mmCIF file of C-alpha atoms and ligand atoms in Angstrom:
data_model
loop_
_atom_site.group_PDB
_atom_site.id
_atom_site.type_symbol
_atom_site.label_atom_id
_atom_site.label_comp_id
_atom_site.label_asym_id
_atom_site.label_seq_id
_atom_site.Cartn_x
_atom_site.Cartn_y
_atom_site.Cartn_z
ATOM 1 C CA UNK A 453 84.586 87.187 96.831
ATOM 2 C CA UNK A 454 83.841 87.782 100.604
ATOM 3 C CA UNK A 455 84.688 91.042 102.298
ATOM 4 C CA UNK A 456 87.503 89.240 104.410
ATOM 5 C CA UNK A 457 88.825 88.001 101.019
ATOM 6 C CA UNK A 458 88.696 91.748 99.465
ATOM 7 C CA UNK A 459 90.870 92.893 102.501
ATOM 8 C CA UNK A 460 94.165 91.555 100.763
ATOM 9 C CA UNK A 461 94.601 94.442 99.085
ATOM 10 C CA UNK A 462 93.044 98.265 100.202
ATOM 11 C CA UNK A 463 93.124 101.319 98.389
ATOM 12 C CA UNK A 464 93.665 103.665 101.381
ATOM 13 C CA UNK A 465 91.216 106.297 102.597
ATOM 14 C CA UNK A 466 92.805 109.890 101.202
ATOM 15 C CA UNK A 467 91.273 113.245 102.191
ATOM 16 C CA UNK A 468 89.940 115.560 99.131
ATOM 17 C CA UNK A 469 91.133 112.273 96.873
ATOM 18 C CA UNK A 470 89.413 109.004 97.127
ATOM 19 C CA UNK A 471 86.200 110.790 96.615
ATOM 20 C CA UNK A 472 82.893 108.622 94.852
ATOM 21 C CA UNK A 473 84.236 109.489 91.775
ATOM 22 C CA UNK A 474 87.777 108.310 92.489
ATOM 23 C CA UNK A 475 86.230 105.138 93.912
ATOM 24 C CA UNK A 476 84.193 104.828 90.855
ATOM 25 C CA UNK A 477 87.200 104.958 88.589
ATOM 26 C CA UNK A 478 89.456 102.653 90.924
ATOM 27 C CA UNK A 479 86.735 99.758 90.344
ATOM 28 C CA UNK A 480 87.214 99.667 86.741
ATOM 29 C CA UNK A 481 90.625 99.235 87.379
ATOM 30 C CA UNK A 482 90.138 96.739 89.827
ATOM 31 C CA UNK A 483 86.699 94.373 90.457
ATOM 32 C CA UNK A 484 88.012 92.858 94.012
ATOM 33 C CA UNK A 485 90.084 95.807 96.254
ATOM 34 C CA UNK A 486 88.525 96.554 99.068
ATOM 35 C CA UNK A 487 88.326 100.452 98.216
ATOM 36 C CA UNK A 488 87.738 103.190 101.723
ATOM 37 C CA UNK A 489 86.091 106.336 101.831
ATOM 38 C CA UNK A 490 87.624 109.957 102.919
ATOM 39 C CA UNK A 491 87.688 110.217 106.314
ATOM 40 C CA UNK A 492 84.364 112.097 107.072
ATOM 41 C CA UNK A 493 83.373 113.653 110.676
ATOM 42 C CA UNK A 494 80.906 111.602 112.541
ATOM 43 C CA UNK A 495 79.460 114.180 113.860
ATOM 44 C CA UNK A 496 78.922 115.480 109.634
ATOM 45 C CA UNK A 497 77.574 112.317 109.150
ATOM 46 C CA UNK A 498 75.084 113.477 111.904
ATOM 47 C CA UNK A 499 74.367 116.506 111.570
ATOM 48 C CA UNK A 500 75.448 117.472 108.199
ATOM 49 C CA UNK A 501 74.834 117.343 104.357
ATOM 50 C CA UNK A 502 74.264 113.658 104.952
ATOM 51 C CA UNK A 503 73.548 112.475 100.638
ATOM 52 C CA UNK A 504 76.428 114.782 99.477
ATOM 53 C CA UNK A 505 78.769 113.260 102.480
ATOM 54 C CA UNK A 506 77.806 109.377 102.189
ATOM 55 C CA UNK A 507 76.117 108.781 98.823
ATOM 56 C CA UNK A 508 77.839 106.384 96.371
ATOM 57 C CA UNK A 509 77.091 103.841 93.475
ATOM 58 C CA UNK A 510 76.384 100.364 93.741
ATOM 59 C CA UNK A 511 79.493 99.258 91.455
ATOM 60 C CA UNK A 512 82.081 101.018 94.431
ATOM 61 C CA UNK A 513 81.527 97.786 96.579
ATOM 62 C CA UNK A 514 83.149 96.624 98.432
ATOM 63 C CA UNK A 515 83.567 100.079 100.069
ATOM 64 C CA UNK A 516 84.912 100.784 103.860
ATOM 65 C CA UNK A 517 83.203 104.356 105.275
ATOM 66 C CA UNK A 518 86.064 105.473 107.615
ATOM 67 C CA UNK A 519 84.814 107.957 110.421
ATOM 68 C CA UNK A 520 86.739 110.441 112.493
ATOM 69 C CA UNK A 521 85.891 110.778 115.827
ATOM 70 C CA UNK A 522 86.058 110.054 120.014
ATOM 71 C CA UNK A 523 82.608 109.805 121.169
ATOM 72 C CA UNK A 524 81.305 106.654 121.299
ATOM 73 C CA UNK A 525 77.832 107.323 121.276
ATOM 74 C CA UNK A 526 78.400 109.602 118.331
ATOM 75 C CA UNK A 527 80.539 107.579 116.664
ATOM 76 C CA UNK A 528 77.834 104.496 116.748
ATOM 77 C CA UNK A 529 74.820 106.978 115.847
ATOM 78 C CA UNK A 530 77.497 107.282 112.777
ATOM 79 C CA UNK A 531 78.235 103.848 112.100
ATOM 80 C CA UNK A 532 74.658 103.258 112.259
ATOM 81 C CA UNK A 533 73.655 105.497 109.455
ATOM 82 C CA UNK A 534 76.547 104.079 107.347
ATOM 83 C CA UNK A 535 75.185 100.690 107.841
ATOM 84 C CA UNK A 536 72.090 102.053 106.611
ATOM 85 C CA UNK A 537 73.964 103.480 103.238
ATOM 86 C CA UNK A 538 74.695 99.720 102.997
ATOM 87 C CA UNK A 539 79.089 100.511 103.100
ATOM 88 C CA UNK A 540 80.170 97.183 103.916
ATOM 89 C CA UNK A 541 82.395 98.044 106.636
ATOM 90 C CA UNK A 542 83.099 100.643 108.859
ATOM 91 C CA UNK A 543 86.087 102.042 109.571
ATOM 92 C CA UNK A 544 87.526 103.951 112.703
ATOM 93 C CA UNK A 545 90.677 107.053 112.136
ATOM 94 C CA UNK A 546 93.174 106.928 114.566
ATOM 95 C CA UNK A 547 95.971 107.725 112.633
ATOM 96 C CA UNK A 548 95.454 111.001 110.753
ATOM 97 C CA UNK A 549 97.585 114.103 112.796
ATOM 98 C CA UNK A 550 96.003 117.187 110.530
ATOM 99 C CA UNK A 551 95.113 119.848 112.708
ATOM 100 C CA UNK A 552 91.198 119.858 112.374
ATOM 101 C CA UNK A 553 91.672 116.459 113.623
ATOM 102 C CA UNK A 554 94.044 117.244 116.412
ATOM 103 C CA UNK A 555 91.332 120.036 117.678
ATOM 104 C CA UNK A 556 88.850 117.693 118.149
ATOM 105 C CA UNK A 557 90.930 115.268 119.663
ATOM 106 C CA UNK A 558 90.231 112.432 117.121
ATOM 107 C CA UNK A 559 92.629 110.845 114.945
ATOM 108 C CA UNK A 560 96.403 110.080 115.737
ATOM 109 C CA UNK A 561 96.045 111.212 119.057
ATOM 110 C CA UNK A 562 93.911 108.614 119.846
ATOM 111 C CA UNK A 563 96.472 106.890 120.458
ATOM 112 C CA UNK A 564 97.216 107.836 123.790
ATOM 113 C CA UNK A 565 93.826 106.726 124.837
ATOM 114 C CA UNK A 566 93.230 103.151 124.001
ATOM 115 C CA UNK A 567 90.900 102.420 126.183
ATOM 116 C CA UNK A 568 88.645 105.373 124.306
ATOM 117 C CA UNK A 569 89.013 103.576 121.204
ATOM 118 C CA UNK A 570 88.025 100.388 122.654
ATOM 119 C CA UNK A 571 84.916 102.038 124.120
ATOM 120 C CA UNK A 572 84.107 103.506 120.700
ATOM 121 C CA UNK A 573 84.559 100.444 118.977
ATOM 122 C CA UNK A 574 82.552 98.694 121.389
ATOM 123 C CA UNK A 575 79.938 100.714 120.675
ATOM 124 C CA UNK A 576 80.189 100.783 116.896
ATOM 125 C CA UNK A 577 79.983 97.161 117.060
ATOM 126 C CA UNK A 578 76.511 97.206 119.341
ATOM 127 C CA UNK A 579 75.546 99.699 116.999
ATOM 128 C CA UNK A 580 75.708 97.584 113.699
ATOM 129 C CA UNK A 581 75.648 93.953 112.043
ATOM 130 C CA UNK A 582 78.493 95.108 109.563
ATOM 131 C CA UNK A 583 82.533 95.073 110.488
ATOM 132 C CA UNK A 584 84.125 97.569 111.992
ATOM 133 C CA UNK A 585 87.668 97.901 111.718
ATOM 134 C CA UNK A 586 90.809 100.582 112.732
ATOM 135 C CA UNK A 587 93.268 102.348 111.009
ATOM 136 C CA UNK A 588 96.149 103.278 113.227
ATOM 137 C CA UNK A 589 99.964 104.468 113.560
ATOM 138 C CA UNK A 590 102.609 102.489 115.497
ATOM 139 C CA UNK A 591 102.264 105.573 117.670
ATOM 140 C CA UNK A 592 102.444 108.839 118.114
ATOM 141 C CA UNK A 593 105.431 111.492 119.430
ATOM 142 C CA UNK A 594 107.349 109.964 122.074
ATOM 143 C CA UNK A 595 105.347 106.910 123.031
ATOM 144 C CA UNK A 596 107.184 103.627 122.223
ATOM 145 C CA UNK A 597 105.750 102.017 119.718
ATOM 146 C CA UNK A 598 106.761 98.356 121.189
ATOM 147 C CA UNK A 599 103.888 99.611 124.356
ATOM 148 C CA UNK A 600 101.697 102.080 122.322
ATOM 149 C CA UNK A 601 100.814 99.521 118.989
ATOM 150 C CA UNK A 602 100.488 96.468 121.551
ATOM 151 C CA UNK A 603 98.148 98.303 123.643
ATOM 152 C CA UNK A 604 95.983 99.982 120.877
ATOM 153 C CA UNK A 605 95.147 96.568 119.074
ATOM 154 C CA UNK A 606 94.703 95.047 122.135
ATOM 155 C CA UNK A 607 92.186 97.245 123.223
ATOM 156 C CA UNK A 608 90.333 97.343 120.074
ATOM 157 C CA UNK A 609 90.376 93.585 119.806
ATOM 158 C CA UNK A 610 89.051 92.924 123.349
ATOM 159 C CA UNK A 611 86.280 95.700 122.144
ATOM 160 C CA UNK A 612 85.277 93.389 118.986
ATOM 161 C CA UNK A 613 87.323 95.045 115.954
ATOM 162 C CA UNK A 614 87.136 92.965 113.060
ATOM 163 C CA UNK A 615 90.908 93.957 111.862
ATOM 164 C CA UNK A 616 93.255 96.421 112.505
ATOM 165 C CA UNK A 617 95.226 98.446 109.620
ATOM 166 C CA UNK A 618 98.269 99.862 110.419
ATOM 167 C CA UNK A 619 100.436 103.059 108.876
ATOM 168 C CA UNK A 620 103.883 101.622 109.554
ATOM 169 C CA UNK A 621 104.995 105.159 110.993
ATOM 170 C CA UNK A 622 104.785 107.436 114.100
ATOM 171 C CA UNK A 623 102.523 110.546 113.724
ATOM 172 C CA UNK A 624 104.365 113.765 115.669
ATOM 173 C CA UNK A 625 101.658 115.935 116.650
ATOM 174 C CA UNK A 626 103.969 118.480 117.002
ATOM 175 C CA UNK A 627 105.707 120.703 114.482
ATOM 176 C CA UNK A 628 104.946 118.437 111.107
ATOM 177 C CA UNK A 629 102.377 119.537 108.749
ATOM 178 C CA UNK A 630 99.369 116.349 108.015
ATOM 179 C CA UNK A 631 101.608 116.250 104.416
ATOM 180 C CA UNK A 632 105.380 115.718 106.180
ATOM 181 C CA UNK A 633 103.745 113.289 108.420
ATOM 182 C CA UNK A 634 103.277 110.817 105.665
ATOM 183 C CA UNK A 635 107.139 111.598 104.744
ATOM 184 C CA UNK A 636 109.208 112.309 107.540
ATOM 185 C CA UNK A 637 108.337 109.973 110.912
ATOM 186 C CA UNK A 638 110.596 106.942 109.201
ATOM 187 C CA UNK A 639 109.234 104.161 108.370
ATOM 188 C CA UNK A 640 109.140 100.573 110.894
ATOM 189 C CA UNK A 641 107.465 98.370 108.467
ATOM 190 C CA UNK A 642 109.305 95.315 110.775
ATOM 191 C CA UNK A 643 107.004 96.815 113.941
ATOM 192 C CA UNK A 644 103.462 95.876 112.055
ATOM 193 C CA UNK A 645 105.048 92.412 111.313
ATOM 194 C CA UNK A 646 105.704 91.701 115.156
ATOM 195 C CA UNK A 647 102.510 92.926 115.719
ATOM 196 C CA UNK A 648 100.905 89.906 113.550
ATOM 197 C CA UNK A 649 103.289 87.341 115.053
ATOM 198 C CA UNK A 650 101.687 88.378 118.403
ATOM 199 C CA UNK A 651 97.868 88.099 116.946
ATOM 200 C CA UNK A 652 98.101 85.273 114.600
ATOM 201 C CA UNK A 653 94.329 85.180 114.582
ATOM 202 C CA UNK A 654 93.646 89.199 114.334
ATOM 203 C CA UNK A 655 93.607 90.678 110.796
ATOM 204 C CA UNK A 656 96.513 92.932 110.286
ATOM 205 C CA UNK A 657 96.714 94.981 107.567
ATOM 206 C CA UNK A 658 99.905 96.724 106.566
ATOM 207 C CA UNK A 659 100.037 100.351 105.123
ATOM 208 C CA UNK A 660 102.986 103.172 104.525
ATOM 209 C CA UNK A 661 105.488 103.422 101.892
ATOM 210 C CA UNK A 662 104.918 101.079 99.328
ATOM 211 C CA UNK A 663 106.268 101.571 95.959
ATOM 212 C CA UNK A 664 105.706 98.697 93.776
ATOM 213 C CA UNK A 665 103.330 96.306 93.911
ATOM 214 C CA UNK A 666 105.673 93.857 94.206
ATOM 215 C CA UNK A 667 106.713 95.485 97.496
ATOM 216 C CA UNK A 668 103.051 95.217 98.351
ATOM 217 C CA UNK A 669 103.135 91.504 97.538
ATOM 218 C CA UNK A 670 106.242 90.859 99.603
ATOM 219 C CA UNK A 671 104.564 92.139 102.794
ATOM 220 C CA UNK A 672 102.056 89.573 102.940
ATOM 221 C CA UNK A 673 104.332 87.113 103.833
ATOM 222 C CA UNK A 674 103.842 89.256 107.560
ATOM 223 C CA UNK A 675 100.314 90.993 107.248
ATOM 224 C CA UNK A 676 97.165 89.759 106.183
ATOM 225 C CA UNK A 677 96.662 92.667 104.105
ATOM 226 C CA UNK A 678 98.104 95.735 101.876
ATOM 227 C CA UNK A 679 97.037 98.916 101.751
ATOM 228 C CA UNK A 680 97.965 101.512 99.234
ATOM 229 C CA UNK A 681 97.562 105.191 98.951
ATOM 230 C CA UNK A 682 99.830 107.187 97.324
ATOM 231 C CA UNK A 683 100.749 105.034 94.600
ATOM 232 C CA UNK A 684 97.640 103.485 93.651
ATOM 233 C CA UNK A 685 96.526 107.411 93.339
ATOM 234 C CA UNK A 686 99.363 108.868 91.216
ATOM 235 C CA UNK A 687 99.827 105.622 89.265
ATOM 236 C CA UNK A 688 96.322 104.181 88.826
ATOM 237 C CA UNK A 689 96.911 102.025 85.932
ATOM 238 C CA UNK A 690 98.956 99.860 88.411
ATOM 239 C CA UNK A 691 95.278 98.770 90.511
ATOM 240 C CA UNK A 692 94.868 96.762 86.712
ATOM 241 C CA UNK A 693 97.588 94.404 88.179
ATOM 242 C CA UNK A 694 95.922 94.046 91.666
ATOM 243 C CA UNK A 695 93.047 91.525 90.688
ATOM 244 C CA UNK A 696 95.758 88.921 88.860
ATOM 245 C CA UNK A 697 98.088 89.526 91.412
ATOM 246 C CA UNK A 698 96.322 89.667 94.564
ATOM 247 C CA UNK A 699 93.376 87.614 94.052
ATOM 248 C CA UNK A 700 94.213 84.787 91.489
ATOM 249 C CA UNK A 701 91.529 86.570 89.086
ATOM 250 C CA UNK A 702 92.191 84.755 85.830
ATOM 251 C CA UNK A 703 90.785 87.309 83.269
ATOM 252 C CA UNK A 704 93.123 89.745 81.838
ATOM 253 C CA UNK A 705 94.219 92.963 83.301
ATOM 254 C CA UNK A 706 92.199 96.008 82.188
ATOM 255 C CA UNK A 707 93.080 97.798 79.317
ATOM 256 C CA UNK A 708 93.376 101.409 80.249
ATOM 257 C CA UNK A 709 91.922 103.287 77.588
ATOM 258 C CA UNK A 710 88.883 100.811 77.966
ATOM 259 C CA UNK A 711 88.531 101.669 81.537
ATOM 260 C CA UNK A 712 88.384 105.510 80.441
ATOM 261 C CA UNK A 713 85.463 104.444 77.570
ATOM 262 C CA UNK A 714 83.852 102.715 80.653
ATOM 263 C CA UNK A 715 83.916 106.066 82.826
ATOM 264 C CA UNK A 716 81.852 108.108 79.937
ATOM 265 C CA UNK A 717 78.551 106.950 80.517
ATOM 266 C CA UNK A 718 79.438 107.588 84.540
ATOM 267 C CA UNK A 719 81.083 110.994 83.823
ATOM 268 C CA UNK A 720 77.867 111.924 81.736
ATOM 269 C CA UNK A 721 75.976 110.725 84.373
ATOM 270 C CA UNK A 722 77.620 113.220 87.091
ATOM 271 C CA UNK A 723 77.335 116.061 84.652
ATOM 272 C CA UNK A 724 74.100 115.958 84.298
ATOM 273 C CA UNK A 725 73.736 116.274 88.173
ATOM 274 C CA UNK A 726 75.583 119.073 88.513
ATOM 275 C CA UNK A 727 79.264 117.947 89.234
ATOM 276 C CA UNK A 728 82.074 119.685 87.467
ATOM 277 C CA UNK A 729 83.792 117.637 84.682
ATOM 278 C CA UNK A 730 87.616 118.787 86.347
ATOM 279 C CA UNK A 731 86.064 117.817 89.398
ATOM 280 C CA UNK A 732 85.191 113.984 88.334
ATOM 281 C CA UNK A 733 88.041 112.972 86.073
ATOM 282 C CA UNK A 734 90.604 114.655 88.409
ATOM 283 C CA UNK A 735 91.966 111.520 89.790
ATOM 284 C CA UNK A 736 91.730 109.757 86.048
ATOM 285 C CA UNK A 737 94.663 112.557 85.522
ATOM 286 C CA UNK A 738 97.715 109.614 86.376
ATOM 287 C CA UNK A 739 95.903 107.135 83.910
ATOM 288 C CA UNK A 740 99.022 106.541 80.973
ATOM 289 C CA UNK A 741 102.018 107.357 83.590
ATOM 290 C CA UNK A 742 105.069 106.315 82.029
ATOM 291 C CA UNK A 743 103.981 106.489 78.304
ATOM 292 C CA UNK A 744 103.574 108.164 75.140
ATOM 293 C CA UNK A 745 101.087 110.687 75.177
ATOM 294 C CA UNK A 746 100.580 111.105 79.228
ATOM 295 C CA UNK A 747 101.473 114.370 79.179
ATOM 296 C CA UNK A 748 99.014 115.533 76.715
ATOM 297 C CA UNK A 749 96.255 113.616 78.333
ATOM 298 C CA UNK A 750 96.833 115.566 81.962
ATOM 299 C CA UNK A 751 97.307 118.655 80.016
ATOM 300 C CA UNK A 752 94.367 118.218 78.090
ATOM 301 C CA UNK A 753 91.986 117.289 81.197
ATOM 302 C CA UNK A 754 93.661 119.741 83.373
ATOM 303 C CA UNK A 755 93.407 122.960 81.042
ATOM 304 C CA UNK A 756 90.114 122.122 78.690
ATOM 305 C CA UNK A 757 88.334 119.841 81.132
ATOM 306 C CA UNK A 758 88.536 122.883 84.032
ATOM 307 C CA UNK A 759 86.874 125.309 81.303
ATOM 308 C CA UNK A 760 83.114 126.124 82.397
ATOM 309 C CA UNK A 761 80.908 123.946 80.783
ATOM 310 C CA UNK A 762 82.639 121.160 79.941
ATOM 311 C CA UNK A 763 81.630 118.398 78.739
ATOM 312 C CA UNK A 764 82.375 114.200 77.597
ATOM 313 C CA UNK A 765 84.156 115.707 74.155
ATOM 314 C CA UNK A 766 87.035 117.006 76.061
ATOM 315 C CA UNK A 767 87.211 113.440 77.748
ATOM 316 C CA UNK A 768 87.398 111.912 74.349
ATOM 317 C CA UNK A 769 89.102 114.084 72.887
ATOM 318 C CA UNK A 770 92.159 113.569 75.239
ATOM 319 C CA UNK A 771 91.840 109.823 74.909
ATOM 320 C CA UNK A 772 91.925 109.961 71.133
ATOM 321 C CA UNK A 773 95.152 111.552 71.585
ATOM 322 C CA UNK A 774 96.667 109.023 73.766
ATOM 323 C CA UNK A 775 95.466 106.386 71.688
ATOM 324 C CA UNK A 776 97.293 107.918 68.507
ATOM 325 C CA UNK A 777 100.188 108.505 70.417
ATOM 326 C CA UNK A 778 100.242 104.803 71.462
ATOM 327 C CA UNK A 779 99.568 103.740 68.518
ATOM 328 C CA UNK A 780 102.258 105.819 66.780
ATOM 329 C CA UNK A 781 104.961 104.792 69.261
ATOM 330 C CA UNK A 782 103.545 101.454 68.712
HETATM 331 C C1 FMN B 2224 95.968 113.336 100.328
HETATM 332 C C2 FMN B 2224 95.925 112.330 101.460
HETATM 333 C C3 FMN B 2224 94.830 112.297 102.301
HETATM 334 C C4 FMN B 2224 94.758 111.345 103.332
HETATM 335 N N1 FMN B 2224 93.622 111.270 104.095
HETATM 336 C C5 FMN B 2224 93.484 110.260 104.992
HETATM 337 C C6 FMN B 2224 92.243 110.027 105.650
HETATM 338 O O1 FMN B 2224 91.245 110.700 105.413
HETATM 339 N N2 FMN B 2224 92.192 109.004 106.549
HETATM 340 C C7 FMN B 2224 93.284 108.201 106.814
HETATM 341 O O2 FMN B 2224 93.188 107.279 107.621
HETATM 342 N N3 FMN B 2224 94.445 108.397 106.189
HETATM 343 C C8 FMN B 2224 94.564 109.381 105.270
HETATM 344 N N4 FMN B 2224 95.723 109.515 104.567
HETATM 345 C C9 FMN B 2224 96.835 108.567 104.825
HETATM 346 C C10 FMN B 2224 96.731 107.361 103.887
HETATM 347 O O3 FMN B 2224 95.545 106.634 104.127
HETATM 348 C C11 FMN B 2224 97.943 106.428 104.075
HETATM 349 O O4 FMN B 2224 97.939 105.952 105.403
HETATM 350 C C12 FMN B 2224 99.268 107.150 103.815
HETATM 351 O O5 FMN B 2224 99.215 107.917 102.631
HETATM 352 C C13 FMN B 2224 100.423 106.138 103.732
HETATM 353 O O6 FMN B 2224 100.231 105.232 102.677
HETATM 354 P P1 FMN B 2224 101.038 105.410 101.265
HETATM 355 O O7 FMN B 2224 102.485 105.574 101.605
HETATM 356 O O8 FMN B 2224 100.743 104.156 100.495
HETATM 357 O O9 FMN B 2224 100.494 106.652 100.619
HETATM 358 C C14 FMN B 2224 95.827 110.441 103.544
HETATM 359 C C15 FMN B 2224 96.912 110.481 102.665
HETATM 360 C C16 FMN B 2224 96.971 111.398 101.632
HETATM 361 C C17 FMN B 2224 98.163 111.394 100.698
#
């Protein structure tokens, strides 16, 4: 399956969550999503604790690094060194309003500035063979987002971006913490579609609010893609659906407590180079929502698994007990 193909359906890029090992996980759930980093710094990428910041394993592909930044010559030393990682796309952050961001004036903010972004996207793209792609609001504060959406694709487009993904809700730099931004700034779902009518030929990608995958399926009758966060992280047994659903894969969906099997010889793997067990099977904690025996398992990870020291057993031990209370309710 091409890249293009993969962008049908995105996991989104989530600070602190969709982290290698989150990424790792996600693929067993599903072979073809096209999965993103964290939003990482350029200037980390740079000048910081490069490995630890961009390393990953083969099996995440394909994989989007998203960067945070406003410099384009920064921003395409970045891009370059991604490249080099071999992440099959690159992804610019103009949508997230957290206040690190908002300091360096990067992110949502960027959204006053479109000709910036085009300028940094212009140079990403001179920088590197790969695509290089946005994630955006419809706008930010007070702008309309009728002018401010219009005029931020446009200039990215004109710059060379290979697709544009769009959180279907203002940011409001002012007053909302990076969490109620995600909540409160209502949703405009019917502003992303207008914006694909205009660019039949531009990919749009739709993202924001999504709470079924069938919701998710309905919006490609206006976007070219769907992006989940939220969900896909709480619920992850619901990414076991996306390859059926989403890319007419005909083998059968994933079996959940497989999946979990298939993460031992990974979580071993991580161990032994140092990580934390809590650390790694964190985002495994949703596996089960919704049946017998889920509470035990996030119990069992979160208490026993955040213990110094341990190890696979607690891993198997809290999937032998979902498995018997499956079984049992069975
Ligand atoms: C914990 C968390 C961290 C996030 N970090 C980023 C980020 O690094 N970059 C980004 O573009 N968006 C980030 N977002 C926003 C998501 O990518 C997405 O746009 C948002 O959650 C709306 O989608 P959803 O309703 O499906 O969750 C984050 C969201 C969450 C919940």
């Amino acid at each position: 399956m091409s890249l293009a193909e993969s962008r049908r359906f995105a996991v989104a890029p989530m600070m602190d969550w969709t982290d290698r090992d989150c990424r790792f996980f996600h693929r067993r759930l599903t072979r073809h999503a096209l999965l993103f980093t964290e939003m990482v710094v350029a200037e980390a990428v740079i000048r910081g604790p490069r490995e630890r910041l961009l390393a990953f394993s083969p099996e995440e592909h394909p994989l989007a690094l998203q960067l945070g930044g406003a410099d384009p010559l920064r921003l395409a030393e970045a891009a370059r060194i991604g490249e080099g990682y071999g992440y099959d796309e690159i992804n610019l952050n103009v949508g997230c309003p957290s206040d690190r961001v908002k300091s360096g004036t990067f992110g949502a903010c960027l959204m006053r500035t479109p000709e910036l972004v085009g300028e940094c996207v212009a140079a990403m793209k001179e920088a590197v063979a790969i695509p290089v792609t946005v994630k955006c609001r419809i706008g930010v504060d007070d702008q309309d987002p009728e002018e401010a959406l219009d005029r931020l694709a446009d200039a990215v487009l004109a710059a060379g971006a290979d697709g544009i993904w769009v959180h279907a809700r203002k940011a409001w730099l002012k007053g909302l913490s990076p969490k109620e931004n995600r909540e409160v700034p209502p949703l405009d779902h019917a502003r992303v579609h207008r914006l694909k009518e205009r660019l039949p030929h531009a990919f749009i990608g739709i993202n924001g609010g999504l709470h079924s995958l069938a919701e998710a399926e309905a919006q490609l009758a206006h976007a070219d893609g769907v992006m989940l966060g939220r969900l896909a992280y709480h619920e992850p047994e619901i990414l076991a659906e996306v390859d059926r659903r989403f890319f007419g894969a005909g083998e059968g969906t994933p079996d959940p407590a497989a999946v979990v099997e298939a993460m031992i010889p990974y979580v071993e793997a991580r161990l032994a180079e140092g990580a934390r067990l809590s650390n790694v099977v964190r985002h495994m904690l949703g596996l089960f929502h919704g049946r017998p025996g889920a509470r035990a398992w996030r119990h069992t990870l979160s208490t026993a698994g955040n213990r110094p020291g341990a190890g696979v057993e607690v891993l198997r031990a809290a999937l032998a007990n979902v498995r018997d209370s499956l079984a049992l309710a069975a």
